Amino acid sequence: MTHPTAPLDGPGAVVGDLDETGLLELITRRLPHASHTLLGPGDDAAVVAAPDGRVVVTTDVLVEDHHFRRVWSSGADVGWRAAMQNLADVAAMGARPTGLVVALVLPAATPVGWVTAVADGLAQACGPHDVGVVGGDLSAGERIVVAVTAFGDLAGHPPVRRDGARPGDVVVLAGGLGRSAAGLALLEAARREDGAPDLEALDDDPCVHAYRRPDPPLTAGARAALAGATSLLDVSDGLVRDAGRLAAASGVVVDLDSAALVGDHDALAPTADALGARAWDWVLGGGEDHALLGTFPPDAAVPEDFRRIGTVHPADDGAPGVRVDGSPAPVAGWDHFGPAGGASRR
Amino acid sequence: MTHPTAPLDGPGAVVGDLDETGLLELITRRLPHASHTLLGPGDDAAVVAAPDGRVVVTTDVLVEDHHFRRVWSSGADVGWRAAMQNLADVAAMGARPTGLVVALVLPAATPVGWVTAVADGLAQACGPHDVGVVGGDLSAGERIVVAVTAFGDLAGHPPVRRDGARPGDVVVLAGGLGRSAAGLALLEAARREDGAPDLEALDDDPCVHAYRRPDPPLTAGARAALAGATSLLDVSDGLVRDAGRLAAASGVVVDLDSAALVGDHDALAPTADALGARAWDWVLGGGEDHALLGTFPPDAAVPEDFRRIGTVHPADDGAPGVRVDGSPAPVAGWDHFGPAGGASRR
């Protein structure tokens, strides 16, 4: 399948044209080296500084046509998102992200340019946060998979878990809600008369940008730990669903204040109206903005990254859960499996 | 797709019958907690002890029908191998493995019992080595993917890299060679007259066992670091290929002594003869036994895990490489891509 007239990393090249070493070289030269990177790619394993004596670790996988579509997201968008959703999980422990590794499963027909763009997107996401991409693995396969594992340092603080919310705590949020879901809805709806996607007009849409390039408040996590957050969670599957996890782990009721969320709603309302969708569904059920949801004692000095969106109540009747303005919240959010089979929104 | 008469984790259940939470619970309860596990599965991220202040990290992915076939390997075999090939990479830096995370991509039709068996295999591999399985991720997908990232602790020693071999060093090996490749060849050859696999008779074959359950010398890595190894590498793609990586990184010639390998050859010769294969191809080109290849200064007290298999010579003519008994070694080993497309032995 080699094209004698084109260089192996030229526009027409596909993964099957290169051997593993050649592809690795093209990727590795694009990856950022960071202050915590003690030994980067090229050996059996990498070495990352863990000055705290503990390391925070998390892994998250993106599968083509389940978590992204190449028609909607560039390789760089996919690399960015794969990095950010993992770094957000590190931040949600109150830690500072320090590095990540990435495993790529690639069909032979994958354009080499798409793969190098993934590396560029990883670098764009990680470089400004001084996060090193320290290693990886490549494999052939039938469908693109991007599996990232990220690391972080707690700087002497206990990890901020999801089970520490206490009655009387304030519920706070850093970052946006529903914008990524609105962006995905716009991409799904954008079709020309012949059914083909019509995406050019969406490139400047802020919601589409939020879907393609989520930008979670990564530094807010460590600040929350320092300020005494009692719990912290990455909102990846929707506010109500993830607040429900926090509530269940802590044995409390999380009561959300819709007045604190109406700004999120109103910002999305025109887009929702145009699509015949409901902005509240996106605000309460949309994931992948990777906002940080947390709780603080009522007298804590909450870092300014966070805004107050509710209150923690005791689960007096023994049933932890989520309410909105005191009423049970609608079930909304994302499950990767479920009786319908495969990834489904419900 | 729910079967009303069967429990959701019963014999007929498939992944699509469960939601993510239910499947996670079935997996998590099987995973080992280890002394370095400070916070296990269940939060945004896990916390692993890194007493050295540095953490060794490596990632490796297994793709169905590229790295394993369900007809040849049980779920537990796949879990075992996914763990061991990563732990071997940690050991090959001279570190002690401390923990791992695993991401699973699972088609909806995957039997739940196969998935829980993967967890059992991870536990069987990790538990005896006090390695915790501290977290993971689940995703739907079209083809099974098992992506593991493993961590390790250097206990105050510098990482043993692949670029430190010096002329005059002795070349040493801990672990077996070619047995996994022979086992794979046996599985590939075992077919009934109707073409279906005939595997029952192979269950007790030691080479098939080596293929299904590689057992690398995990503790030898840290011992080698302590004893002053100048280089160390996990043999995952074949002795000649991986020795070539060591030689290239170090800028030396690795001269292997066939007399030191003849025992490996002779042990495989009857199997090779029966299959019409060449035992030397397996010894020099077979990967996935995850032996540790290394070098020590000539006066070092080499740990008894290792046997001497060659000598390091200068690359006088500027060309690092591998020789066997002084002659250039045949190219052999494993590449995951290459012009043929997809995974191929060559």
XYZ file of C-alpha atoms in Angstrom:
692
model
C 0.000 0.000 0.000
C 3.046 2.268 -0.119
C 2.636 5.242 -2.434
C 6.044 5.665 -4.073
C 5.379 9.275 -5.032
C 4.304 10.473 -1.562
C 6.327 10.710 1.636
C 5.163 8.316 4.317
C 3.808 11.174 6.384
C 2.374 13.050 3.391
C -1.283 13.898 2.838
C -2.253 10.576 1.256
C -0.402 8.348 3.698
C -2.285 5.922 5.911
C -1.185 4.085 9.031
C -0.679 0.851 7.103
C 2.067 2.522 5.061
C 4.298 2.901 8.107
C 5.841 0.507 10.551
C 5.332 0.970 14.268
C 8.667 2.714 14.741
C 8.011 5.219 11.990
C 4.556 6.065 13.284
C 5.858 6.371 16.853
C 8.509 8.826 15.730
C 5.945 11.029 14.008
C 3.822 11.074 17.166
C 6.543 11.377 19.787
C 8.168 14.460 18.332
C 4.870 16.329 18.782
C 4.386 15.518 22.454
C 5.122 17.991 25.238
C 7.777 17.440 27.858
C 6.817 18.913 31.209
C 8.511 19.710 34.481
C 7.302 16.474 36.103
C 8.548 14.338 33.191
C 11.696 12.625 34.421
C 11.906 10.076 31.598
C 9.700 10.454 28.532
C 8.778 8.087 25.685
C 11.224 5.578 24.266
C 11.920 3.031 26.979
C 9.820 0.207 28.479
C 8.154 2.756 30.731
C 8.286 6.427 31.617
C 9.121 8.056 34.939
C 7.012 10.913 36.321
C 7.750 12.932 39.426
C 5.408 12.244 42.344
C 6.755 14.691 44.918
C 3.841 14.114 47.280
C 4.727 10.423 47.648
C 1.307 9.491 46.296
C 0.093 9.547 42.718
C -3.449 10.140 41.506
C -4.342 7.902 38.543
C -7.361 7.744 36.258
C -8.143 6.187 32.887
C -10.767 6.987 30.274
C -11.271 5.665 26.788
C -12.761 7.184 23.625
C -14.135 4.859 20.935
C -14.867 6.065 17.426
C -18.586 6.395 16.669
C -19.377 6.022 20.371
C -17.545 9.011 21.821
C -16.601 10.880 18.677
C -17.165 10.954 14.954
C -14.414 11.915 12.583
C -16.862 13.999 10.564
C -17.612 16.133 13.626
C -14.224 16.298 15.340
C -10.734 16.626 13.932
C -7.923 14.422 15.144
C -6.698 17.352 17.209
C -10.164 17.755 18.755
C -10.158 14.070 19.736
C -6.668 14.285 21.221
C -7.649 17.415 23.143
C -10.792 15.822 24.523
C -9.101 12.551 25.446
C -6.574 14.541 27.459
C -9.008 16.981 29.072
C -11.533 14.436 30.279
C -8.749 12.603 32.093
C -7.117 15.729 33.458
C -10.532 16.801 34.759
C -10.747 13.540 36.722
C -7.355 14.268 38.268
C -8.442 17.800 39.159
C -11.638 16.403 40.678
C -9.503 14.676 43.345
C -8.040 18.046 44.292
C -4.793 17.200 42.518
C -2.632 18.940 39.977
C -2.264 16.960 36.715
C 1.355 16.039 35.976
C 1.368 13.664 33.029
C -0.459 11.138 30.911
C 0.079 8.118 28.678
C -2.016 7.269 25.627
C -2.772 3.989 23.860
C -4.047 4.219 20.287
C -5.811 1.445 18.381
C -5.720 2.346 14.686
C -7.148 0.704 11.569
C -4.573 0.442 8.777
C -6.631 2.872 6.670
C -6.438 5.676 9.248
C -4.766 8.708 7.669
C -1.357 9.379 9.189
C -2.332 13.043 9.305
C -5.281 12.222 11.552
C -2.984 10.410 13.975
C -0.413 13.189 14.105
C -3.308 15.625 14.653
C -4.333 13.567 17.713
C -0.801 14.070 19.018
C -1.063 17.795 18.302
C -4.369 17.973 20.182
C -2.882 16.165 23.167
C -0.006 18.646 23.120
C -2.334 21.659 22.840
C -4.352 20.452 25.824
C -1.408 19.408 28.000
C 1.372 21.839 27.193
C -0.150 24.992 28.739
C -0.894 23.071 31.947
C 2.671 21.716 32.177
C 1.370 18.163 31.743
C 3.728 15.791 29.950
C 2.645 13.138 27.475
C 5.185 10.608 28.649
C 4.450 7.422 26.751
C 2.003 5.283 24.885
C 1.238 2.227 22.871
C 0.112 1.632 19.295
C -1.921 -1.263 18.012
C -3.705 -2.217 14.863
C -7.470 -2.726 15.156
C -10.756 -2.338 13.317
C -11.980 0.796 15.080
C -10.133 3.796 16.471
C -9.742 3.734 20.245
C -7.941 6.408 22.263
C -7.222 5.272 25.831
C -5.622 7.829 28.116
C -4.350 7.367 31.658
C -3.495 10.546 33.539
C -1.543 11.218 36.724
C -1.539 13.968 39.293
C 0.039 15.182 42.485
C -1.821 16.013 45.692
C 0.812 18.401 47.090
C 0.327 17.163 50.627
C -3.460 17.417 50.772
C -5.818 14.496 51.279
C -7.638 13.507 48.070
C -11.051 15.189 47.846
C -13.443 12.296 47.509
C -17.076 12.215 46.484
C -18.266 10.826 49.791
C -17.476 13.756 52.066
C -20.490 16.036 51.594
C -22.269 16.835 54.874
C -25.681 18.353 55.613
C -25.398 22.119 55.709
C -22.570 22.211 53.135
C -22.945 24.501 50.171
C -23.001 22.896 46.716
C -20.736 24.639 44.229
C -19.778 24.373 40.598
C -16.797 25.529 38.543
C -17.160 25.531 34.777
C -20.002 25.351 32.311
C -23.058 23.156 31.944
C -24.852 21.901 28.884
C -22.771 23.663 26.290
C -21.100 20.490 25.056
C -24.477 18.746 24.823
C -25.877 21.685 22.854
C -22.887 21.565 20.541
C -23.394 17.853 19.938
C -27.082 18.481 19.207
C -26.139 21.162 16.678
C -23.722 18.789 14.938
C -26.312 16.013 14.882
C -28.898 18.356 13.388
C -26.682 19.914 10.738
C -27.521 18.120 7.555
C -27.819 19.314 3.992
C -30.842 18.450 1.923
C -29.072 15.343 0.654
C -28.539 14.182 4.228
C -24.835 14.911 4.307
C -23.476 16.888 7.260
C -23.345 20.651 6.770
C -20.802 21.634 9.347
C -18.896 24.637 8.011
C -21.332 27.151 9.489
C -20.902 25.595 12.925
C -17.154 26.006 13.208
C -17.522 29.313 15.047
C -20.382 28.246 17.302
C -19.308 28.412 20.962
C -21.303 25.305 21.902
C -19.753 23.283 19.088
C -16.387 24.530 20.265
C -17.257 23.444 23.813
C -18.124 19.979 22.481
C -14.946 19.689 20.437
C -12.591 21.319 22.911
C -13.913 21.109 26.458
C -11.874 23.345 28.734
C -12.488 22.221 32.308
C -11.332 24.383 35.225
C -8.271 22.225 35.888
C -6.597 24.464 38.437
C -9.798 24.876 40.458
C -9.479 21.328 41.805
C -6.265 21.908 43.735
C -7.598 25.273 44.948
C -10.733 23.570 46.230
C -8.632 21.040 48.157
C -6.611 23.831 49.708
C -9.785 25.715 50.675
C -11.273 22.725 52.458
C -13.744 21.234 49.976
C -15.597 18.317 51.582
C -16.317 16.621 48.237
C -15.474 17.081 44.574
C -16.601 15.361 41.399
C -16.104 15.763 37.656
C -19.432 16.336 35.877
C -18.967 14.019 32.910
C -22.351 12.332 32.626
C -24.652 15.248 33.481
C -25.229 17.401 36.560
C -28.138 15.441 38.013
C -26.534 12.063 37.403
C -23.177 13.062 38.845
C -24.750 14.969 41.738
C -26.618 11.740 42.406
C -23.330 9.882 42.659
C -22.032 12.465 45.117
C -25.275 12.255 47.101
C -25.259 8.450 47.169
C -21.580 8.236 48.171
C -22.056 10.832 50.914
C -25.470 9.599 52.083
C -27.071 13.010 51.644
C -29.576 14.921 49.546
C -28.171 17.472 47.123
C -30.728 20.211 46.561
C -29.960 22.278 43.477
C -31.176 25.844 43.204
C -32.610 26.411 39.731
C -32.155 30.160 40.131
C -28.393 29.554 40.168
C -28.625 27.638 36.911
C -31.017 29.842 35.008
C -28.129 31.732 33.427
C -26.838 28.477 31.928
C -30.336 27.747 30.727
C -30.904 31.156 29.203
C -27.608 31.102 27.336
C -28.640 27.865 25.639
C -32.308 28.697 25.144
C -32.007 30.211 21.652
C -30.125 27.151 20.410
C -32.615 24.844 22.087
C -35.554 26.718 20.584
C -34.033 26.526 17.127
C -33.589 22.755 17.452
C -36.876 22.056 19.212
C -34.923 20.860 22.236
C -35.126 21.795 25.902
C -32.283 23.805 27.357
C -32.950 22.414 30.841
C -32.237 18.902 29.527
C -28.797 20.059 28.486
C -28.110 21.959 31.711
C -29.220 19.130 33.996
C -28.380 16.129 31.827
C -25.610 17.128 29.462
C -22.169 15.743 30.229
C -18.717 16.314 28.881
C -18.249 19.952 29.799
C -16.287 18.474 32.709
C -17.335 21.101 35.195
C -16.264 20.449 38.783
C -19.084 19.869 41.255
C -18.238 20.095 44.925
C -19.270 20.932 48.432
C -17.794 23.168 51.109
C -18.654 23.733 54.748
C -21.024 26.698 55.065
C -18.315 28.917 56.553
C -15.555 28.066 54.065
C -13.938 30.683 51.860
C -14.914 29.131 48.532
C -12.414 29.867 45.738
C -13.766 32.264 43.177
C -13.653 29.595 40.447
C -16.815 28.220 42.025
C -20.365 29.528 42.210
C -22.971 28.340 44.647
C -25.691 26.189 43.050
C -27.342 24.438 45.993
C -27.286 23.079 49.511
C -26.677 19.693 51.103
C -29.512 18.296 53.215
C -29.692 15.198 55.375
C -31.255 12.131 53.793
C -33.833 12.032 56.540
C -35.885 9.262 55.022
C -32.797 7.199 54.277
C -32.851 7.930 50.564
C -29.936 9.990 49.251
C -30.628 11.765 45.998
C -30.881 14.957 44.026
C -33.612 17.563 44.199
C -34.154 20.738 42.251
C -35.785 23.467 44.342
C -36.801 20.756 46.807
C -38.464 18.394 44.310
C -36.970 15.129 43.060
C -34.821 15.774 39.990
C -35.646 14.147 36.662
C -33.389 11.254 35.699
C -31.063 12.477 33.023
C -27.584 11.764 31.828
C -25.342 9.320 30.161
C -24.871 5.572 30.555
C -22.368 3.713 28.410
C -24.295 0.475 28.330
C -27.827 -0.293 29.431
C -30.617 -2.512 28.173
C -30.841 -0.710 24.851
C -27.340 -1.991 24.146
C -24.380 0.195 23.363
C -24.018 3.848 24.212
C -27.308 5.603 24.661
C -28.655 8.838 25.977
C -31.745 8.412 28.012
C -32.322 -8.160 25.583
C -32.923 -8.918 29.257
C -33.585 -12.576 29.964
C -36.288 -12.540 32.621
C -35.511 -16.054 33.806
C -31.779 -15.500 34.315
C -29.955 -13.276 36.787
C -28.078 -10.419 35.146
C -24.750 -12.039 35.954
C -25.918 -15.557 35.129
C -24.502 -17.830 32.419
C -26.561 -16.399 29.549
C -26.125 -12.743 30.423
C -24.354 -10.375 28.061
C -22.912 -6.942 28.661
C -25.873 -5.256 26.982
C -28.177 -6.650 29.698
C -26.482 -4.551 32.391
C -25.987 -0.866 32.937
C -22.517 0.511 33.542
C -22.950 0.600 37.309
C -24.031 -3.009 37.486
C -21.169 -4.216 35.341
C -18.683 -2.130 37.321
C -19.882 -3.674 40.566
C -19.395 -7.195 39.221
C -15.864 -6.341 38.156
C -14.766 -4.244 41.108
C -15.582 -6.799 43.757
C -13.106 -9.197 42.097
C -10.128 -6.828 42.027
C -7.267 -7.051 44.500
C -6.436 -4.299 46.965
C -2.722 -4.035 47.625
C -0.467 -2.350 50.115
C 0.249 0.573 47.776
C -3.468 1.167 47.094
C -4.409 4.258 49.072
C -7.752 4.823 47.332
C -9.199 2.147 45.078
C -11.997 2.167 42.488
C -15.124 4.269 42.914
C -14.087 7.896 42.720
C -12.960 10.118 39.842
C -9.456 8.725 40.243
C -7.468 6.376 42.446
C -4.496 7.141 44.670
C -1.423 4.892 44.687
C 1.553 5.206 47.012
C 4.736 6.422 45.308
C 7.169 6.344 48.236
C 10.155 6.979 46.004
C 8.762 10.357 44.913
C 8.779 9.169 41.316
C 6.369 6.813 39.598
C 7.122 4.458 36.706
C 4.245 4.328 34.192
C 3.601 2.190 31.138
C 0.597 1.363 28.983
C -0.148 -1.554 26.681
C -3.281 -2.521 24.837
C -4.723 -5.880 23.744
C -7.176 -5.970 20.830
C -9.338 -8.999 20.114
C -8.244 -10.971 17.063
C -4.969 -9.039 16.987
C -3.495 -9.948 20.368
C -5.837 -12.701 21.472
C -8.661 -14.898 20.262
C -11.464 -15.890 22.549
C -11.354 -19.432 21.174
C -7.722 -19.749 22.304
C -7.699 -17.801 25.547
C -10.254 -17.537 28.319
C -11.254 -14.183 29.759
C -9.036 -14.945 32.727
C -6.116 -15.688 30.389
C -6.623 -12.317 28.677
C -6.814 -10.472 31.995
C -3.689 -12.245 33.201
C -1.750 -11.424 30.057
C -2.880 -7.799 29.954
C -1.600 -7.385 33.493
C 1.646 -9.306 33.086
C 2.834 -7.610 29.917
C 2.479 -4.243 31.643
C 4.020 -5.385 34.916
C 6.963 -6.754 32.910
C 7.510 -3.280 31.441
C 7.581 -1.824 34.950
C 10.054 -4.493 36.073
C 12.199 -3.755 33.022
C 12.873 -0.272 34.440
C 14.224 -1.872 37.600
C 11.046 -0.990 39.488
C 8.626 -2.891 41.651
C 5.057 -2.911 40.247
C 2.562 -1.286 42.622
C -0.737 -0.973 40.768
C -2.607 -0.762 37.495
C -5.761 0.610 35.912
C -7.682 -1.065 33.087
C -9.991 0.278 30.391
C -12.317 -2.211 28.707
C -14.116 -1.694 25.414
C -16.890 -4.273 25.187
C -19.440 -5.125 22.502
C -22.961 -5.467 23.909
C -22.947 -9.173 23.046
C -19.904 -9.941 25.195
C -20.846 -12.519 27.830
C -20.817 -11.031 31.324
C -18.990 -14.157 32.446
C -16.161 -13.394 30.044
C -15.788 -9.910 31.515
C -15.797 -11.091 35.120
C -13.226 -13.715 34.105
C -10.988 -10.894 32.827
C -11.247 -9.339 36.281
C -10.401 -12.708 37.850
C -7.351 -13.036 35.585
C -6.179 -9.550 36.500
C -6.569 -10.478 40.160
C -4.734 -13.787 39.743
C -1.806 -12.023 38.080
C -1.656 -9.029 40.415
C -2.649 -10.331 43.819
C 0.410 -12.522 44.524
C 2.689 -9.620 43.570
C 0.861 -7.188 45.871
C -0.197 -5.123 42.851
C -3.547 -3.381 43.201
C -6.075 -2.992 40.399
C -7.102 0.486 41.434
C -9.479 1.716 38.761
C -10.726 1.528 35.238
C -13.173 2.571 32.597
C -15.853 0.763 30.616
C -17.065 1.621 27.149
C -19.244 0.084 24.513
C -17.540 -0.713 21.205
C -17.502 -3.142 18.307
C -14.410 -5.095 19.281
C -12.997 -6.041 22.677
C -10.062 -3.892 23.748
C -8.208 -4.272 27.049
C -5.970 -1.279 27.790
C -3.856 -1.504 30.919
C -1.642 1.163 32.470
C 0.685 -0.027 35.225
C 2.705 1.818 37.859
C 5.818 1.017 39.818
C 8.217 2.281 42.438
C 11.978 2.654 41.989
C 12.867 2.477 45.714
C 15.555 5.097 45.380
C 17.402 3.620 42.397
C 17.789 5.309 39.020
C 15.550 3.756 36.352
C 17.451 1.119 34.365
C 17.176 2.341 30.802
C 17.856 0.562 27.542
C 20.625 2.927 26.514
C 23.217 2.144 29.159
C 24.945 -0.959 27.742
C 28.716 -0.505 27.373
C 31.340 -2.525 25.481
C 32.618 -5.277 27.710
C 29.318 -5.689 29.549
C 27.853 -9.151 29.821
C 24.435 -9.717 28.234
C 22.021 -11.561 30.502
C 18.488 -12.892 30.409
C 15.920 -13.795 33.057
C 12.958 -15.899 31.970
C 12.077 -18.045 29.022
C 12.308 -17.636 25.260
C 10.089 -18.886 22.477
C 7.683 -20.881 24.596
C 4.806 -18.448 24.069
C 5.440 -18.412 20.316
C 5.479 -22.225 20.272
C 2.216 -22.266 22.206
C 0.617 -19.903 19.723
C 1.831 -22.066 16.840
C 0.285 -25.122 18.501
C -3.050 -23.323 18.906
C -2.959 -22.128 15.304
C -2.237 -25.644 14.050
C -4.842 -27.446 16.157
C -7.754 -28.008 13.858
C -10.133 -30.889 13.476
C -10.855 -32.398 10.098
C -13.750 -29.995 9.666
C -11.441 -27.058 10.261
C -12.731 -26.246 13.719
C -10.192 -25.748 16.500
C -9.313 -28.880 18.466
C -7.935 -27.407 21.628
C -8.807 -29.738 24.489
C -5.635 -31.800 24.106
C -3.515 -28.644 24.368
C -4.763 -27.479 27.735
C -1.894 -29.213 29.528
C 0.834 -28.225 27.079
C 3.455 -26.090 28.827
C 3.988 -23.895 25.747
C 0.272 -23.236 25.385
C 0.232 -22.393 29.071
C 3.162 -20.016 28.516
C 1.198 -18.334 25.729
C -1.984 -18.025 27.783
C -0.357 -17.166 31.103
C 3.079 -15.637 30.632
C 4.892 -15.465 33.958
C 7.706 -12.949 33.592
C 10.389 -12.680 36.278
C 8.846 -9.567 37.826
C 11.035 -9.390 40.910
C 14.243 -9.795 38.890
C 13.971 -6.218 37.600
C 14.374 -4.526 40.959
C 17.147 -6.986 41.870
C 18.969 -6.109 38.646
C 18.751 -2.396 39.468
C 20.165 -3.036 42.920
C 23.002 -5.126 41.462
C 24.057 -2.390 39.030
C 22.525 -3.428 35.706
C 23.613 -1.000 32.984
C 20.561 -1.664 30.820
C 17.330 -3.635 30.998
C 14.559 -4.364 28.520
C 11.398 -6.433 28.370
C 11.558 -9.001 25.539
C 8.083 -8.577 24.104
C 8.711 -8.629 20.359
C 11.435 -11.282 20.143
C 15.010 -11.550 21.421
C 16.769 -10.310 18.288
C 14.368 -7.423 17.740
C 14.469 -6.251 21.344
C 18.225 -6.785 21.629
C 18.427 -4.608 18.539
C 16.554 -1.860 20.364
C 18.958 -2.122 23.282
C 21.917 -2.084 20.887
C 20.602 0.907 18.938
C 19.774 2.917 22.061
C 23.180 2.170 23.590
C 25.164 2.500 20.368
C 26.731 -0.948 20.721
C 26.752 -4.413 19.207
C 25.051 -7.150 21.201
C 26.666 -10.491 20.410
C 24.520 -13.418 21.478
C 26.087 -16.763 22.263
C 24.028 -19.511 20.659
C 25.506 -22.057 23.068
C 23.690 -20.227 25.871
C 20.393 -20.516 23.985
C 20.653 -24.081 22.771
C 18.779 -25.328 25.827
C 15.823 -23.115 24.902
C 16.053 -24.442 21.354
C 16.265 -28.071 22.359
C 13.289 -27.807 24.682
C 11.160 -26.561 21.784
C 12.628 -28.778 19.068
C 10.156 -31.678 19.398
C 7.215 -29.268 19.101
C 8.853 -27.493 16.174
C 9.553 -30.782 14.403
C 5.949 -31.883 14.863
C 4.682 -28.642 13.318
C 7.320 -28.353 10.593
C 8.544 -25.148 12.212
C 12.010 -24.039 13.288
C 12.704 -23.814 17.017
C 15.388 -21.157 16.446
C 12.732 -18.869 14.938
C 10.799 -19.088 18.188
C 13.862 -18.636 20.404
C 15.227 -15.643 18.485
C 11.986 -14.145 17.173
C 9.204 -15.153 19.513
C 7.849 -12.446 21.763
C 5.456 -12.360 24.651
C 7.307 -14.523 27.125
C 8.338 -11.165 28.593
C 11.795 -12.279 29.610
C 14.081 -9.540 30.909
C 17.133 -8.810 28.769
C 19.886 -6.779 30.348
C 23.537 -5.974 30.655
C 25.916 -5.783 33.600
C 29.497 -4.636 33.939
C 31.855 -7.620 33.591
C 32.727 -7.610 37.292
C 29.156 -7.256 38.611
C 27.555 -9.849 40.855
C 24.668 -10.723 38.558
C 21.525 -11.837 40.432
C 20.850 -15.514 40.030
C 17.586 -14.837 38.166
C 19.767 -14.069 35.150
C 21.902 -16.258 32.938
C 24.631 -15.011 30.647
C 23.702 -15.140 26.957
C 26.247 -12.869 25.291
C 28.645 -9.942 25.358
C 28.490 -6.267 24.420
C 30.978 -5.114 21.781
C 31.709 -1.639 20.465
C 29.982 -0.638 17.242
C 33.364 -0.046 15.635
C 32.002 0.595 12.188
C 29.298 2.875 13.515
C 26.515 0.363 13.064
C 24.911 -0.877 16.280
C 23.157 -4.200 15.949
C 22.757 -7.778 17.003
C 25.004 -10.691 16.149
C 24.750 -14.354 16.942
C 28.159 -15.975 17.449
C 29.699 -12.984 15.701
C 27.497 -13.012 12.590
C 24.628 -10.594 11.861
C 21.407 -11.924 13.340
C 18.455 -12.711 11.104
C 15.639 -10.175 11.255
C 12.868 -11.673 13.316
C 10.132 -10.480 15.573
C 6.915 -8.634 15.803
C 5.682 -5.363 14.318
C 2.158 -4.147 14.964
C 1.801 -2.358 11.650
C 3.990 -2.467 8.589
C 3.408 -2.389 4.842
C 1.435 -5.628 4.911
C -1.143 -3.744 6.997
C -2.327 -4.772 10.399
C -0.507 -7.008 12.803
C 1.856 -9.433 11.121
C 4.681 -11.734 11.977
C 7.560 -11.518 9.616
